[in-house]
mmCIF file of C-alpha atoms and ligand atoms in Angstrom:
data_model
loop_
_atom_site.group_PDB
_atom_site.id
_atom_site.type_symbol
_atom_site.label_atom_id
_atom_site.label_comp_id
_atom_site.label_asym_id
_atom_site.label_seq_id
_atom_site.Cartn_x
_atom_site.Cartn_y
_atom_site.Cartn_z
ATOM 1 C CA UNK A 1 -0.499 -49.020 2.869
ATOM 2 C CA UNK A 2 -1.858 -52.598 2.560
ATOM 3 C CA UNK A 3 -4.183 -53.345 5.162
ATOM 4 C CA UNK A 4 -3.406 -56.746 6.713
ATOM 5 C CA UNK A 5 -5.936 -59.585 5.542
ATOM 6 C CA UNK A 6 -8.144 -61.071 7.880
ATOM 7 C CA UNK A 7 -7.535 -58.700 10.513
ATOM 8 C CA UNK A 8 -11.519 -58.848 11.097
ATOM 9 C CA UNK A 9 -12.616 -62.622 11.335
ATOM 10 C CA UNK A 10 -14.390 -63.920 8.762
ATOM 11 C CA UNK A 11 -18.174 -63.489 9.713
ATOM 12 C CA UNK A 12 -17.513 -60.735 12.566
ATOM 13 C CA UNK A 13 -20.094 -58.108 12.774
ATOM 14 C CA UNK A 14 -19.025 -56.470 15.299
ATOM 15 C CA UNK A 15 -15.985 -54.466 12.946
ATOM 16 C CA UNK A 16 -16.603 -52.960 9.561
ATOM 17 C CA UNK A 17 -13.286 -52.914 7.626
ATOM 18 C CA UNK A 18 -14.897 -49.716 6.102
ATOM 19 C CA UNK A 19 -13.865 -48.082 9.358
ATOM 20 C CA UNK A 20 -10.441 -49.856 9.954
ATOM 21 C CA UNK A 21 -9.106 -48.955 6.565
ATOM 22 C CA UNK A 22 -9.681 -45.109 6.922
ATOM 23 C CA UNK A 23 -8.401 -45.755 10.834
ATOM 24 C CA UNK A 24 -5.280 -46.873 9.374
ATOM 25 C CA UNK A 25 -5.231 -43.810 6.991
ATOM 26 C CA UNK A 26 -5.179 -41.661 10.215
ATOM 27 C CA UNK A 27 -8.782 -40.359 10.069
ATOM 28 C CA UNK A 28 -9.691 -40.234 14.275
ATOM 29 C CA UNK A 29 -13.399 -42.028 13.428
ATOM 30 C CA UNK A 30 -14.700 -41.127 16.684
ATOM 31 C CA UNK A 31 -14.099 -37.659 16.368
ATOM 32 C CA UNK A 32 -15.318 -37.510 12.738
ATOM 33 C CA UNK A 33 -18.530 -39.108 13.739
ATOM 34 C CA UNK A 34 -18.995 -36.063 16.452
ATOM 35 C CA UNK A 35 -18.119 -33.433 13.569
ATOM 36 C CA UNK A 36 -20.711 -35.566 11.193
ATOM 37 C CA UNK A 37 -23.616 -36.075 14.135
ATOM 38 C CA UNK A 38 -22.989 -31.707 14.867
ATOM 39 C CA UNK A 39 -23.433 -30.944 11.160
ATOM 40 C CA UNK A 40 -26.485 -33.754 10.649
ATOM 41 C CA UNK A 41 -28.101 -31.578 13.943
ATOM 42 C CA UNK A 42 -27.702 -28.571 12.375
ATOM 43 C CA UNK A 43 -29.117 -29.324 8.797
ATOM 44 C CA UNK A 44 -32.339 -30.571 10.913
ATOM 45 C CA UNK A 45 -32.772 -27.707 12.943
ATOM 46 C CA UNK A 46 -31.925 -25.950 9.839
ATOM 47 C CA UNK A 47 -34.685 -27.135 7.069
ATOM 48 C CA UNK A 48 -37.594 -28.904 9.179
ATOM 49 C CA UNK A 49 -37.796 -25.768 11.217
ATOM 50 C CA UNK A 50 -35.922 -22.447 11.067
ATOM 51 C CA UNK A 51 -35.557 -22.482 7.863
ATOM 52 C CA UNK A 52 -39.392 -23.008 7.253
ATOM 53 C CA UNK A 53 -40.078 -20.108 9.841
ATOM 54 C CA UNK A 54 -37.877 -17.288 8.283
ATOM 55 C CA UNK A 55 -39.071 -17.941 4.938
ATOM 56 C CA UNK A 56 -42.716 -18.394 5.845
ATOM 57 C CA UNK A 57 -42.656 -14.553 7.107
ATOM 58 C CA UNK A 58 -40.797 -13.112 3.836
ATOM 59 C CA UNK A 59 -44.426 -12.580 3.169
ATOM 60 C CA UNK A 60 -44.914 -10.455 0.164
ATOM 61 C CA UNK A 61 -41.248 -11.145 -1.419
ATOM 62 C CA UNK A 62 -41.906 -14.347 -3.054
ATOM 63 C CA UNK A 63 -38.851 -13.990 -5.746
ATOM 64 C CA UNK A 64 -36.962 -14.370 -2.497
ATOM 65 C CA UNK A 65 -38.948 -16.915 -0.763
ATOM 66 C CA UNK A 66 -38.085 -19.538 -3.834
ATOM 67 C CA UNK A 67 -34.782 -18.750 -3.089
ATOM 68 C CA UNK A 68 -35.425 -19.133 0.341
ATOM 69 C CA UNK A 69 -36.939 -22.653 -0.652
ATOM 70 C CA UNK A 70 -33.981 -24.079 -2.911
ATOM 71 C CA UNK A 71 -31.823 -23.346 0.599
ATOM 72 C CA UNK A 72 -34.769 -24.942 2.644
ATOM 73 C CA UNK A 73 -35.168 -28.291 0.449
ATOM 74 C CA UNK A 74 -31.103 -28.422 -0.452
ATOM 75 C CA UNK A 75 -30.770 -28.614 3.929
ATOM 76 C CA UNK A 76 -33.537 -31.408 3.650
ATOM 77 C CA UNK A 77 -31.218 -33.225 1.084
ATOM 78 C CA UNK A 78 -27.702 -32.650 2.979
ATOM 79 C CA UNK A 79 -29.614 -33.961 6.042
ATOM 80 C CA UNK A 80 -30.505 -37.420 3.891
ATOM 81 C CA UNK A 81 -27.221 -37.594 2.638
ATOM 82 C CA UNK A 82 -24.956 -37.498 5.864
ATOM 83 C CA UNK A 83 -27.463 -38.824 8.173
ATOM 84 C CA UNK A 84 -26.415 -42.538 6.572
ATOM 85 C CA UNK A 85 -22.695 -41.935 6.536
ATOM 86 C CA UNK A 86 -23.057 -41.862 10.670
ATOM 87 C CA UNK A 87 -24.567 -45.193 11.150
ATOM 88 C CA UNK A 88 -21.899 -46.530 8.065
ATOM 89 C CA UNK A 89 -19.360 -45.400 10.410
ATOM 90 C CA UNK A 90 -20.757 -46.731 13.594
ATOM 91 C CA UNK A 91 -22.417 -43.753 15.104
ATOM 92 C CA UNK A 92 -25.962 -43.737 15.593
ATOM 93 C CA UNK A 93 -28.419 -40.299 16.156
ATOM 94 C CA UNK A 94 -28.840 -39.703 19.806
ATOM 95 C CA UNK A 95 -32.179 -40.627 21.088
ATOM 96 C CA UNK A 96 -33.157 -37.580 22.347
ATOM 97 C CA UNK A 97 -34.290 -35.002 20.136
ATOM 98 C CA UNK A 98 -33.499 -31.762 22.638
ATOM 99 C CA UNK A 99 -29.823 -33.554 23.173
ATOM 100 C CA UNK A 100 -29.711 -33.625 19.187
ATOM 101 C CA UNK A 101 -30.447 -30.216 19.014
ATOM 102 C CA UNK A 102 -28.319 -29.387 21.524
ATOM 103 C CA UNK A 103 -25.560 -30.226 19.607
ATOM 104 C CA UNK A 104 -25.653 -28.471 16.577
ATOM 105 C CA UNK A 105 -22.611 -27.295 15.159
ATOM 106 C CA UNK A 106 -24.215 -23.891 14.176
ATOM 107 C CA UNK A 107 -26.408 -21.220 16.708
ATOM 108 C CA UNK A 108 -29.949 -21.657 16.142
ATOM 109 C CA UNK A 109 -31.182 -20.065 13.835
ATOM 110 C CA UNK A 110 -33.988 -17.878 15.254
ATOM 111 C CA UNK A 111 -36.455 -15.673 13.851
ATOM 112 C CA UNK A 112 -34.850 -11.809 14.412
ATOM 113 C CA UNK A 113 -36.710 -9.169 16.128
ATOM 114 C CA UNK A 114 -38.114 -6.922 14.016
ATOM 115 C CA UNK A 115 -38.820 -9.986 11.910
ATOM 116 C CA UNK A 116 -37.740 -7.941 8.410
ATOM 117 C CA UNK A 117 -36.595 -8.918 5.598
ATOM 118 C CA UNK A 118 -33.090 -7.219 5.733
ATOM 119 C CA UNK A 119 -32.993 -9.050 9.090
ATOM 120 C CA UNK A 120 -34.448 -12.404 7.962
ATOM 121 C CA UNK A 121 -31.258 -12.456 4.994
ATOM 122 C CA UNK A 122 -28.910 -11.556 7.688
ATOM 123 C CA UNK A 123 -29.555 -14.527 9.706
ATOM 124 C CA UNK A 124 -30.027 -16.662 6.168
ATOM 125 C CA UNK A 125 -26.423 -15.564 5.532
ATOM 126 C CA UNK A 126 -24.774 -16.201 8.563
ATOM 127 C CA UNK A 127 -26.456 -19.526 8.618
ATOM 128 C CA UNK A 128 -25.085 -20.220 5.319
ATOM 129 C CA UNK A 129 -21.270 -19.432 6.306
ATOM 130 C CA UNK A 130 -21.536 -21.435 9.495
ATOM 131 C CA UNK A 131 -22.078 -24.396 7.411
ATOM 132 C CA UNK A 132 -19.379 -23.665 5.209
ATOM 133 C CA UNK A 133 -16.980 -23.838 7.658
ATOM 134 C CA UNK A 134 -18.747 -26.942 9.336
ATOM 135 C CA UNK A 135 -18.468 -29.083 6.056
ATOM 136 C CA UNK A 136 -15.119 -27.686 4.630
ATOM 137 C CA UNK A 137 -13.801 -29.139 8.299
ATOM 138 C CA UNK A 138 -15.114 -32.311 7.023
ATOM 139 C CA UNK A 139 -13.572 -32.116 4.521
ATOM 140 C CA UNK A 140 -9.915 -31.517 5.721
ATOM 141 C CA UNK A 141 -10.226 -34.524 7.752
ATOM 142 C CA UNK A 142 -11.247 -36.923 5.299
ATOM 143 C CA UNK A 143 -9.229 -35.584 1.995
ATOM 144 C CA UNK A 144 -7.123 -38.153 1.380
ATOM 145 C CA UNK A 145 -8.197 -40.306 3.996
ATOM 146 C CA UNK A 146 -12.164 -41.030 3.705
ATOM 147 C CA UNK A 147 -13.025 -40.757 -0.094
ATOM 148 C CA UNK A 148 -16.437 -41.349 1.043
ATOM 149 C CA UNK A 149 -16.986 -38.632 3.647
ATOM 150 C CA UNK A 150 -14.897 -36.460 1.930
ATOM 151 C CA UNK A 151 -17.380 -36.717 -1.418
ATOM 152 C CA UNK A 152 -20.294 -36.207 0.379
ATOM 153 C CA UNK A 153 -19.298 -33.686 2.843
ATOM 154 C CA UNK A 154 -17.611 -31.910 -0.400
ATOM 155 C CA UNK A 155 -21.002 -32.105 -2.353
ATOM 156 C CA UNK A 156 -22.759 -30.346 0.289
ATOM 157 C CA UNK A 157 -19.954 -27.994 0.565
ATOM 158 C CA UNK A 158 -20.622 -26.870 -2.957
ATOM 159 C CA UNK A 159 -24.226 -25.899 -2.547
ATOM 160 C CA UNK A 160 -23.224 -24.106 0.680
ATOM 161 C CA UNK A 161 -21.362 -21.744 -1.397
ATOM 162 C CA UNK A 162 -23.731 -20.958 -3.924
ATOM 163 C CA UNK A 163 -25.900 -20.586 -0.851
ATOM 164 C CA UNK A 164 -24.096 -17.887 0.210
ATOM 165 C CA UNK A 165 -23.393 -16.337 -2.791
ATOM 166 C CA UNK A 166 -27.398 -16.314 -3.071
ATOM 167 C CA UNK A 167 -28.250 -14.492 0.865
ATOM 168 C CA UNK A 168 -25.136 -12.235 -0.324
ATOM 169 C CA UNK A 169 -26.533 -11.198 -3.715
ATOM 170 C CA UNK A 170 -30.323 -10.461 -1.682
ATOM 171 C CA UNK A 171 -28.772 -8.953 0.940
ATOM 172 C CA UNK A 172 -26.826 -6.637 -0.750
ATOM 173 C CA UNK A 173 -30.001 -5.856 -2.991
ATOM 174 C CA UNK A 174 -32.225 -5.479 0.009
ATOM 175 C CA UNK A 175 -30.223 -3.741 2.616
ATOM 176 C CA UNK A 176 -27.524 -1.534 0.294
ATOM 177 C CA UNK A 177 -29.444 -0.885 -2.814
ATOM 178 C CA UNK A 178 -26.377 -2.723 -4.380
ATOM 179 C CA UNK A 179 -25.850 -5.463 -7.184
ATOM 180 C CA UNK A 180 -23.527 -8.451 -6.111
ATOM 181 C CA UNK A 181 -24.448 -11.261 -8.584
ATOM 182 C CA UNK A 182 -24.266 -14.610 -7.172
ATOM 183 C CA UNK A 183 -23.663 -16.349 -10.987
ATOM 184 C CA UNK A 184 -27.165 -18.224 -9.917
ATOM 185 C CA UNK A 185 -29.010 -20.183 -12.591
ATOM 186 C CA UNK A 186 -32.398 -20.912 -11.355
ATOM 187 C CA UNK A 187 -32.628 -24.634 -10.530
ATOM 188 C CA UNK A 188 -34.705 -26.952 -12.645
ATOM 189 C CA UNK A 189 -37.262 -27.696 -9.866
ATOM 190 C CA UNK A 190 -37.496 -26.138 -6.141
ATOM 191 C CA UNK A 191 -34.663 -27.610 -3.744
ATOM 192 C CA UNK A 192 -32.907 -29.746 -6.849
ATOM 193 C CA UNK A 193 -29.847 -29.776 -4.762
ATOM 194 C CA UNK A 194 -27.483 -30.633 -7.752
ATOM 195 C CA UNK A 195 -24.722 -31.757 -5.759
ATOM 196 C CA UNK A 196 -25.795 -33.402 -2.998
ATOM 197 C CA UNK A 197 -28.856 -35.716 -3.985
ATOM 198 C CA UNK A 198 -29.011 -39.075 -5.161
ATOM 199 C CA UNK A 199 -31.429 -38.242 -7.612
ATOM 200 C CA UNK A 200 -30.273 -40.769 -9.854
ATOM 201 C CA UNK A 201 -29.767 -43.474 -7.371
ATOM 202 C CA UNK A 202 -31.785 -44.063 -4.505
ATOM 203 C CA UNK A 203 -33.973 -40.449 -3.752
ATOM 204 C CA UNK A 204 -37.297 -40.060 -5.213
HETATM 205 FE FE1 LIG B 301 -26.899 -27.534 4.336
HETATM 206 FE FE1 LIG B 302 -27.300 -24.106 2.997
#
């Protein structure tokens, strides 16, 4: 599908023809930018402060709070990565951070009452799955389409799963008495996030 030359002016700034060529691939960019600001809301909500709160009262299990923290830092990460994408595509954050928030594409994720530790990997888990389906939607927009949302949205898809496969493994421990290994490897410093940081590019 050639795209036709010139069909932004020379010097325009008011079109990116990184936006027109995956329109004319049939990727709806408004729509994805929605899908893109939802997920960005709930990776904020998720690390900077609900994460941080359910991990800071697994007081007294700290093999699990370090597990707790690779999930924490790897939502700081996602956040960095897809946050840029938005504006790239012409979206911008919403300047209001309860309207942000309010947007999420996953339930707050609140601190359960009784705050336990069977309950605390519950809500770790289900946390985990919503975002699996959030970026794997991504990514069945984009395949094909938007090789450049569709890499980064897949890259954060990856860690989601080993996310899960983590809260599964503890839960199943904690709650059942039962072994479920989740294949983890422990990462080579806390929140590493393998997949989806620049490490090598552009993040310190
Ligand atoms: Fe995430
Ligand atoms: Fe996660």
């Amino acid at each position: 599908m050639p795209e036709k030359k010139g069909a932004v002016p020379a010097g325009d700034v008011t079109q990116r023809v990184g936006v027109e060529v995956i329109r004319a691939r049939g990727v709806d960019v408004e729509k994805l930018i929605k899908m893109l600001i939802a997920n960005a809301a709930a990776e904020f909500a998720s690390t900077y402060y609900y994460y941080t709160i359910l991990r800071m009262h697994l007081a007294g299990y700290e093999d699990y709070k370090e597990i707790c923290e690779d999930a924490r830092l790897e939502d700081r990460a996602h956040w960095e990565l897809i946050v840029p994408r938005i504006y790239e595509l012409g979206g911008e954050l919403p300047n209001d951070l309860p309207a942000f928030h309010n947007q999420a594409g996953c339930v707050a994720a609140k601190l359960p009452d009784p705050p336990t530790v069977v309950n605390i990997l519950t809500v770790l888990l289900e946390s985990e799955r919503c975002a699996i389906r959030s970026w794997i939607a991504i990514c069945d927009m984009t395949c094909g389409k938007d090789p450049r949302t569709y890499d980064m949205a897949s890259r954060i898809l990856n860690e989601e799963i080993e996310h899960e496969a983590w809260f599964i493994e503890l839960l199943a421990h904690e709650r059942d008495g039962k072994t479920i290994p989740s294949g983890h490897f422990r990462r080579g410093t806390p929140g590493e996030a393998p997949y989806s940081k620049n490490a090598h590019f552009y993040n310190p």
